[in-house]
Coordinates of C-alpha atoms in Angstrom, one line a residue:
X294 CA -11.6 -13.6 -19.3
X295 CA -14.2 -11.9 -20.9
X296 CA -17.0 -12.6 -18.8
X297 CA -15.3 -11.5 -15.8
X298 CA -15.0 -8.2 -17.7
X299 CA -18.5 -7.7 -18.8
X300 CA -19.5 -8.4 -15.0
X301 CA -17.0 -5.5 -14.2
X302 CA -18.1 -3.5 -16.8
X303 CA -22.4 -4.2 -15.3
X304 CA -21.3 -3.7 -11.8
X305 CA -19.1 -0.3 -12.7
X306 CA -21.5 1.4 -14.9
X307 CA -25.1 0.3 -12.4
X308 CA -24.0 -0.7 -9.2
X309 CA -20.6 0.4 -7.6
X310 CA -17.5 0.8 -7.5
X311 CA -14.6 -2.2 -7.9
X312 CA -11.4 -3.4 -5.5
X313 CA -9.3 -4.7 -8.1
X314 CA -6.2 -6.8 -6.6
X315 CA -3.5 -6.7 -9.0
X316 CA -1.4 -10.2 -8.3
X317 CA 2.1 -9.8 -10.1
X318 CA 3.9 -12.7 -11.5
X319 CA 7.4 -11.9 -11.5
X320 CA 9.0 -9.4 -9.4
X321 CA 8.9 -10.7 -6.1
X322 CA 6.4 -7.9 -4.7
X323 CA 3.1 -8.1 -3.1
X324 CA -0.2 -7.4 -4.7
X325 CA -1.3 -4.0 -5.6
X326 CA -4.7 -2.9 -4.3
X327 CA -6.9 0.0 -5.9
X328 CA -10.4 0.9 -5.6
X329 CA -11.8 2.1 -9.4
X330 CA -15.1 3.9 -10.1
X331 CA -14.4 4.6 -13.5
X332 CA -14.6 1.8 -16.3
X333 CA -12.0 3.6 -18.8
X334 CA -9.5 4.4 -16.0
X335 CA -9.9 0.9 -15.4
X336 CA -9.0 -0.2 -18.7
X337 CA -6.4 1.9 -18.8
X338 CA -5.3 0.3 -16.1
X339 CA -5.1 -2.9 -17.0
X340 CA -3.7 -2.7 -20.9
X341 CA -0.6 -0.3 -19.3
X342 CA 0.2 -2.8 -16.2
X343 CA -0.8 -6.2 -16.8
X344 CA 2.1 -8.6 -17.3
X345 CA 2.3 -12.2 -19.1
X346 CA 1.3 -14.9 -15.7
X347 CA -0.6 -11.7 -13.5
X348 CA -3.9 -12.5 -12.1
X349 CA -6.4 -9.4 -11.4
X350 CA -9.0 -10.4 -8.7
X351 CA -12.0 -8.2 -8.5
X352 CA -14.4 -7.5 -5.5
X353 CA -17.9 -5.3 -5.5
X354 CA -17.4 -2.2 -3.3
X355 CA -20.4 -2.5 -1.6
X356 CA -20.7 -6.1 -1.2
X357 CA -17.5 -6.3 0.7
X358 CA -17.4 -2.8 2.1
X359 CA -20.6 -1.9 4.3
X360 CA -20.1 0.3 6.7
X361 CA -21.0 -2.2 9.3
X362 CA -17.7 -3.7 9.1
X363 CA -15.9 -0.4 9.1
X364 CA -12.6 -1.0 11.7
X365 CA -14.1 2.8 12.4
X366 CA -14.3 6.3 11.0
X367 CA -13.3 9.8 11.9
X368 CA -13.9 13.4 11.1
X369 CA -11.4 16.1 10.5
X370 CA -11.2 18.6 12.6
X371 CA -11.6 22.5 11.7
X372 CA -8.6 25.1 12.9
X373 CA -10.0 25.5 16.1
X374 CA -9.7 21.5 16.8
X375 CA -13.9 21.3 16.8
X376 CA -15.3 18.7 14.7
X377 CA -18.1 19.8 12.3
X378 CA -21.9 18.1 13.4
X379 CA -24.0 17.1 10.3
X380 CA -22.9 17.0 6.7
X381 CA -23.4 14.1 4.3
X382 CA -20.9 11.7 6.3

């Protein structure tokens, strides 16, 4: 649909980033999930992997995403096992 599109295309170019869900219609396999920030890798996306009868669904990043409802977080730690205080995360 082409609305649904030019909303993607809004919301990828000013406001986030998009969860597509990828719902296939043959091929007895579950739904493929990927997280685009890019509107031409998007594109690309869809014009090399959409199928006759698939369904995209599309979700803004931040909308659903806040780190409020995070399961949790973690850092990596450095050689010596210590975690690194500060930085932009």
């Amino acid at each position: 649909d082409a609305r649904v599109l030019e909303t993607v295309t809004r919301v990828l170019s000013d406001e986030s980033a998009v969860i597509v869900e990828h719902r296939h219609f043959r091929g007895a396999r579950a739904p493929t999930r990927m997280i685009f920030d890019d509107h031409a890798e998007l594109e690309r996306y869809l014009a090399d992997a959409a199928r006759p009868g698939d369904s995209f669904w599309f979700w803004h990043y931040e909308r659903a995403c806040p780190s409020e409802t995070a399961l949790g977080h973690g850092k990596v730690p450095d050689g010596d096992g210590v975690i690194p205080e500060g930085g932009a995360y």
